[in-house]
Coordinates of C-alpha atoms in Angstrom, one line a residue:
M87 CA -73.3 -45.0 -40.9
V88 CA -74.0 -47.8 -38.4
K89 CA -70.2 -48.5 -38.1
A90 CA -69.6 -44.8 -37.4
A91 CA -72.3 -44.8 -34.7
I92 CA -70.7 -47.8 -33.0
I93 CA -67.3 -46.2 -33.1
C94 CA -68.7 -42.9 -31.6
R95 CA -70.4 -44.8 -28.8
A96 CA -67.4 -47.1 -28.1
P97 CA -65.9 -45.1 -25.2
F98 CA -69.3 -44.9 -23.5
I99 CA -69.8 -48.7 -24.0
I100 CA -66.3 -49.5 -22.6
E101 CA -66.9 -47.2 -19.6
L102 CA -70.3 -48.9 -19.0
I103 CA -68.7 -52.3 -19.1
K104 CA -66.0 -51.2 -16.6
K105 CA -68.6 -49.8 -14.2
R106 CA -70.7 -52.9 -14.5
K107 CA -67.7 -55.1 -13.8
Q108 CA -66.8 -53.0 -10.8
N109 CA -70.3 -53.3 -9.4
C110 CA -70.1 -57.1 -9.8
T111 CA -67.1 -57.3 -7.5
S112 CA -66.9 -54.2 -5.3
L113 CA -69.1 -55.2 -2.4
Y114 CA -68.3 -58.9 -2.6
S115 CA -64.9 -58.7 -0.9
D116 CA -63.2 -59.1 2.5
K117 CA -62.5 -55.4 3.0
Y118 CA -66.2 -54.9 4.0
V119 CA -65.9 -57.0 7.1
Q120 CA -68.2 -55.5 9.7
G121 CA -66.1 -53.7 12.3
T122 CA -68.0 -54.8 15.4
D123 CA -70.0 -57.9 16.2
E124 CA -73.7 -57.2 15.7
S125 CA -74.7 -59.3 18.7
V126 CA -75.3 -57.1 21.7
F127 CA -73.3 -58.7 24.5
N128 CA -74.5 -56.6 27.3
L129 CA -78.2 -56.6 26.3
T130 CA -79.3 -59.3 28.7
E131 CA -77.4 -57.5 31.5
K132 CA -79.4 -54.4 30.9
H133 CA -82.6 -56.3 30.1
P134 CA -82.5 -59.6 32.1
E135 CA -86.2 -60.0 31.4
I136 CA -85.4 -61.1 27.9
K137 CA -84.1 -64.4 29.3
E138 CA -87.7 -65.2 30.2
L139 CA -88.5 -65.4 26.5
F140 CA -86.1 -68.3 26.0
G141 CA -87.6 -71.8 25.4
N142 CA -89.9 -73.7 23.1
D143 CA -93.2 -72.5 21.5
S144 CA -95.8 -75.1 22.6
N145 CA -98.1 -73.8 19.8
L146 CA -95.7 -74.5 17.0
K147 CA -96.6 -78.1 16.5
W148 CA -100.3 -77.2 16.2
W149 CA -99.5 -74.7 13.5
V150 CA -97.5 -77.3 11.6
L151 CA -100.3 -79.8 11.9
G152 CA -102.9 -77.3 10.7
L153 CA -100.8 -76.1 7.7
V154 CA -99.9 -79.6 6.6
S155 CA -103.5 -80.8 6.9
F156 CA -104.7 -77.9 4.9
Q157 CA -102.3 -78.6 2.1
L158 CA -103.0 -82.3 1.9
L159 CA -106.8 -81.7 2.0
S160 CA -106.5 -79.1 -0.7
L161 CA -105.3 -81.9 -3.1
F162 CA -108.9 -83.2 -3.2
V163 CA -110.0 -79.9 -4.7
V164 CA -106.9 -79.1 -6.9
K165 CA -107.0 -82.4 -8.8
D166 CA -110.3 -81.4 -10.6
L167 CA -109.4 -77.8 -11.4
S168 CA -108.0 -76.4 -14.7
W169 CA -104.3 -76.0 -15.0
L170 CA -104.7 -72.2 -14.9
W171 CA -106.4 -72.4 -11.5
V172 CA -103.9 -74.9 -10.2
F173 CA -101.1 -72.5 -11.1
L174 CA -102.8 -69.5 -9.5
L175 CA -103.6 -71.4 -6.4
A176 CA -100.1 -72.9 -6.2
Y177 CA -98.6 -69.3 -6.4
C178 CA -101.1 -67.5 -4.2
I179 CA -102.1 -70.0 -1.6
G180 CA -100.1 -73.3 -1.8
G181 CA -96.8 -71.6 -2.3
T182 CA -97.4 -69.2 0.6
I183 CA -98.4 -71.9 3.0
N184 CA -95.4 -74.1 1.9
H185 CA -93.1 -71.1 2.5
S186 CA -94.6 -70.7 5.9
L187 CA -93.8 -74.4 6.5
M188 CA -90.3 -73.8 5.4
L189 CA -90.0 -71.2 8.1
A190 CA -91.6 -73.5 10.6
I191 CA -88.8 -75.9 9.8
H192 CA -86.4 -73.0 10.4
E193 CA -87.9 -72.6 13.9
I194 CA -87.7 -76.4 14.4
S195 CA -84.0 -76.4 13.4
H196 CA -83.4 -74.4 16.6
N197 CA -85.4 -77.0 18.6
L198 CA -88.1 -74.4 19.3
A199 CA -91.0 -76.9 19.0
F200 CA -90.2 -79.3 21.8
G201 CA -87.1 -77.8 23.4
H202 CA -83.5 -78.9 23.4
S203 CA -84.2 -81.9 25.6
K204 CA -86.2 -83.6 22.8
P205 CA -84.1 -83.3 19.6
L206 CA -85.6 -86.3 17.9
S207 CA -89.1 -85.0 18.4
N208 CA -88.0 -81.8 16.8
R209 CA -86.4 -83.7 13.8
F210 CA -89.5 -85.8 13.2
L211 CA -91.8 -82.8 13.4
G212 CA -89.5 -81.1 10.8
I213 CA -89.8 -84.2 8.5
F214 CA -93.6 -84.0 8.9
A215 CA -93.7 -80.3 8.1
N216 CA -91.6 -81.1 5.0
L217 CA -94.3 -83.3 3.5
P218 CA -96.3 -80.7 1.5
I219 CA -93.1 -78.9 0.4
A220 CA -92.1 -81.9 -1.7
L221 CA -88.4 -81.1 -1.6
P222 CA -86.6 -83.1 1.2
F223 CA -84.5 -80.7 3.1
S224 CA -85.6 -80.5 6.7
V225 CA -82.9 -82.5 8.4
S226 CA -79.9 -81.3 6.3
F227 CA -81.1 -77.7 6.7
K228 CA -80.5 -77.8 10.4
G229 CA -76.8 -78.5 10.1
Y230 CA -76.1 -75.8 7.5
H231 CA -78.3 -73.2 9.1
L232 CA -76.8 -73.5 12.6
E233 CA -73.4 -73.0 10.9
H234 CA -74.8 -69.9 9.2
H235 CA -75.5 -68.6 12.7
K236 CA -72.1 -69.6 14.2
F237 CA -70.0 -68.6 11.2
Q238 CA -72.0 -65.9 9.5
G239 CA -70.2 -64.6 6.5
D240 CA -67.6 -67.4 6.4
E241 CA -66.9 -68.0 2.7
K242 CA -67.0 -71.8 3.2
L243 CA -69.1 -72.5 6.2
D244 CA -71.9 -70.0 5.5
T245 CA -73.6 -71.5 2.4
D246 CA -76.2 -68.7 2.5
I247 CA -73.6 -66.6 0.7
P248 CA -73.7 -66.7 -3.1
T249 CA -70.6 -68.1 -4.8
S250 CA -68.2 -65.8 -6.7
L251 CA -69.5 -67.3 -9.9
E252 CA -73.1 -66.4 -9.1
A253 CA -71.9 -62.8 -8.2
R254 CA -70.2 -62.4 -11.6
L255 CA -72.8 -64.1 -13.8
F256 CA -75.9 -62.5 -12.3
C257 CA -75.0 -58.9 -11.7
T258 CA -77.1 -57.1 -14.3
T259 CA -80.7 -56.3 -14.0
F260 CA -81.7 -59.2 -16.3
G261 CA -79.2 -61.5 -14.6
K262 CA -80.6 -60.7 -11.2
L263 CA -84.1 -61.3 -12.4
I264 CA -83.1 -64.8 -13.6
W265 CA -81.2 -65.4 -10.3
M266 CA -84.2 -64.5 -8.3
S267 CA -86.4 -66.7 -10.4
L268 CA -84.0 -69.7 -10.0
Q269 CA -83.2 -69.0 -6.3
P270 CA -84.6 -72.4 -5.2
L271 CA -82.1 -74.1 -7.5
F272 CA -79.1 -72.1 -6.1
Y273 CA -80.2 -72.7 -2.5
A274 CA -80.5 -76.4 -3.1
L275 CA -77.3 -76.9 -5.1
R276 CA -74.9 -74.4 -3.5
P277 CA -74.3 -76.4 -0.2
V278 CA -73.9 -79.6 -2.1
I279 CA -71.2 -78.1 -4.4
T280 CA -69.4 -75.8 -2.1
Y281 CA -69.6 -77.6 1.3
P282 CA -70.8 -81.2 0.8
K283 CA -71.4 -83.4 3.9
T284 CA -71.9 -87.1 4.3
P285 CA -75.6 -87.8 4.6
T286 CA -76.7 -88.9 8.1
L287 CA -79.2 -91.6 8.8
L288 CA -81.9 -89.1 9.6
E289 CA -81.3 -87.3 6.3
I290 CA -81.8 -90.6 4.5
V291 CA -85.0 -91.2 6.4
N292 CA -86.1 -87.7 5.5
N293 CA -85.5 -88.4 1.8
I294 CA -87.3 -91.8 1.9
I295 CA -90.4 -90.5 3.7
Q296 CA -90.5 -87.4 1.4
L297 CA -90.1 -89.4 -1.9
T298 CA -92.7 -91.9 -0.7
C299 CA -95.1 -89.0 0.0
N300 CA -94.4 -87.5 -3.4
F301 CA -95.1 -90.8 -5.1
L302 CA -98.4 -91.2 -3.3
V303 CA -99.5 -87.6 -4.1
F304 CA -98.7 -88.2 -7.8
Y305 CA -100.4 -91.7 -7.8
Y306 CA -103.7 -90.5 -6.2
F307 CA -103.9 -86.8 -7.3
G308 CA -101.9 -86.8 -10.6
G309 CA -99.7 -84.1 -12.0
K310 CA -101.9 -81.3 -10.8
G311 CA -101.5 -82.5 -7.2
I312 CA -97.7 -82.7 -7.3
F313 CA -97.5 -79.3 -9.1
Y314 CA -99.6 -77.6 -6.5
L315 CA -97.2 -78.8 -3.8
A316 CA -93.8 -78.9 -5.5
G317 CA -94.5 -76.1 -8.0
G318 CA -95.9 -73.9 -5.2
S319 CA -92.8 -74.4 -3.2
L320 CA -90.5 -73.4 -6.1
L321 CA -92.7 -70.4 -7.1
A322 CA -92.8 -69.1 -3.5
M323 CA -89.0 -69.2 -3.2
G324 CA -88.5 -67.1 -6.3
L325 CA -90.4 -64.0 -7.5
H326 CA -92.9 -64.0 -4.6
P327 CA -93.6 -61.5 -1.9
V328 CA -92.6 -63.8 1.0
A329 CA -89.3 -64.7 -0.7
G330 CA -88.2 -61.1 -0.1
H331 CA -86.9 -62.2 3.3
F332 CA -84.1 -64.2 1.5
I333 CA -82.7 -60.9 0.2
S334 CA -83.7 -58.6 3.1
E335 CA -82.0 -60.5 5.8
H336 CA -78.3 -60.2 5.0
Y337 CA -77.7 -58.3 1.6
M338 CA -75.9 -55.1 2.3
F339 CA -78.3 -52.3 1.4
H340 CA -76.4 -50.0 3.8
K341 CA -72.7 -50.3 3.8
G342 CA -71.3 -52.0 7.0
F343 CA -74.7 -53.4 8.1
E344 CA -74.8 -57.1 7.9
T345 CA -78.3 -58.0 9.1
Y346 CA -81.7 -56.2 8.7
S347 CA -85.1 -56.6 10.2
Y348 CA -88.5 -56.2 8.6
Y349 CA -91.5 -55.5 10.9
G350 CA -94.3 -55.6 8.3
P351 CA -97.5 -57.7 8.0
L352 CA -95.9 -60.6 6.2
N353 CA -94.4 -61.7 9.5
Y354 CA -97.8 -63.1 10.3
V355 CA -97.4 -65.8 7.8
T356 CA -93.6 -66.4 8.2
F357 CA -93.2 -67.0 12.0
N358 CA -91.8 -63.5 12.4
V359 CA -88.6 -64.3 10.4
G360 CA -88.5 -60.6 9.6
Y361 CA -87.3 -59.9 13.1
H362 CA -83.9 -61.0 11.9
N363 CA -81.6 -58.9 14.0
E364 CA -83.5 -60.1 17.1
H365 CA -83.3 -63.6 15.8
H366 CA -79.6 -63.6 15.4
D367 CA -79.1 -62.0 18.8
F368 CA -81.4 -64.6 20.4
P369 CA -81.8 -67.7 18.2
Y370 CA -83.3 -69.6 21.2
V371 CA -86.3 -67.2 21.4
P372 CA -89.1 -68.5 19.2
G373 CA -90.5 -66.4 16.5
S374 CA -93.7 -65.8 18.3
R375 CA -91.8 -63.9 21.0
L376 CA -89.3 -62.0 18.9
P377 CA -91.5 -58.8 18.8
K378 CA -91.2 -58.8 22.6
V379 CA -87.4 -58.6 22.3
R380 CA -87.7 -55.4 20.4
E381 CA -90.3 -54.1 22.8
M382 CA -88.1 -54.8 25.8
A383 CA -84.9 -53.3 24.2
P384 CA -86.0 -50.7 21.6
E385 CA -82.7 -48.7 22.1
Y386 CA -80.8 -51.6 20.6
Y387 CA -83.0 -52.1 17.5
D388 CA -85.0 -49.0 16.5
H389 CA -82.0 -47.1 15.2
L390 CA -80.8 -49.9 12.9
P391 CA -81.5 -49.8 9.2
R392 CA -84.5 -51.9 8.4
H393 CA -86.8 -52.8 5.4
E394 CA -90.4 -51.6 5.1
S395 CA -91.5 -54.0 2.3
W396 CA -90.2 -57.3 1.0
V397 CA -91.7 -56.6 -2.4
K398 CA -89.7 -53.4 -2.5
V399 CA -86.6 -55.3 -1.4
I400 CA -87.0 -57.6 -4.4
Y401 CA -87.6 -54.7 -6.8
D402 CA -84.6 -52.7 -5.5
F403 CA -82.4 -55.8 -5.6
I404 CA -83.2 -56.4 -9.2
T405 CA -83.1 -52.8 -10.5
D406 CA -80.4 -51.2 -8.4
P407 CA -76.9 -51.7 -9.9
A408 CA -75.3 -51.2 -6.5
I409 CA -77.0 -54.3 -5.1
G410 CA -76.8 -57.9 -6.3
P411 CA -75.5 -61.4 -5.3
Y412 CA -72.2 -59.8 -4.6
A413 CA -73.6 -57.4 -1.9
R414 CA -72.7 -59.6 1.1
I415 CA -70.2 -59.2 3.9
K416 CA -67.8 -62.1 3.3
R417 CA -65.1 -63.3 5.6
K418 CA -62.1 -65.5 4.9
H419 CA -62.4 -69.1 6.2
A420 CA -59.7 -69.7 8.8
G421 CA -58.6 -72.9 7.1
L422 CA -58.2 -71.3 3.8
L423 CA -56.3 -68.4 5.4
K424 CA -53.7 -70.8 6.8
E425 CA -53.3 -72.5 3.4
E426 CA -52.5 -69.1 1.8

């Protein structure tokens, strides 16, 4: 009886497997290269006032100082709480603040704290902002992130793009749930595996300072202190509302559109990273002024597809079979093209 049922359903199962296999590869291909450059070349000619928004944000360093101070002072409270409260605070408060600091580091990677004339000041502020996050990444992030801007979609140079193995392994609903949960692991390991670079002196300094800070936190505040910081960072990069920006920014929810903005309230705790079309058009405008870009040139942004909720983005990404790690516009790397 069971055997007969399996045989009867075999064509359906085979068809389902074929569809799932197609979904795991269809969008993750070179034929979906965006036809036109999303940067608006004549925007500043029509709206020259946008150039007045360029420059550093003098308040950024004070935000970083305040957030880092809050996290470190919180350790005096966290160390005496139960593990349940430590977990809840790490997810709801500590993780959110650490994610905010990650996006402050994103701002700093564009030299938006002290300007381009003071690169070392920006790097050391980034190292300082890195302290509560527990995972040393500030200096190395700059190099990889600027190449993401310059070579967006390049299959080698843009390490923001999931690998083909990720796209094939995590294309089911359950697989995408696991992939989202382990997203910090993939973001950390993907550049090291697919595009390794020789560590610079500043990266070594970043690692030494961060590991020293981690040791001191563990020594004085125990496992609860280090979990509040490191665990909060990992939790807030996975299944967490603010982590929705990882998916919303460049995953192709609408065919042919490579970048998406989000204008909702979570921008208040993420340095306006949701204004992502505006950010890619003008990476030297600090996040605090990106809403003004949209205000000055609404005809360039208001008609573009955008996301209304990062939580919904995560839900749709996991449950919609048409979206997954494969749903990225991917371009052949010039060097690899020549080799072929």
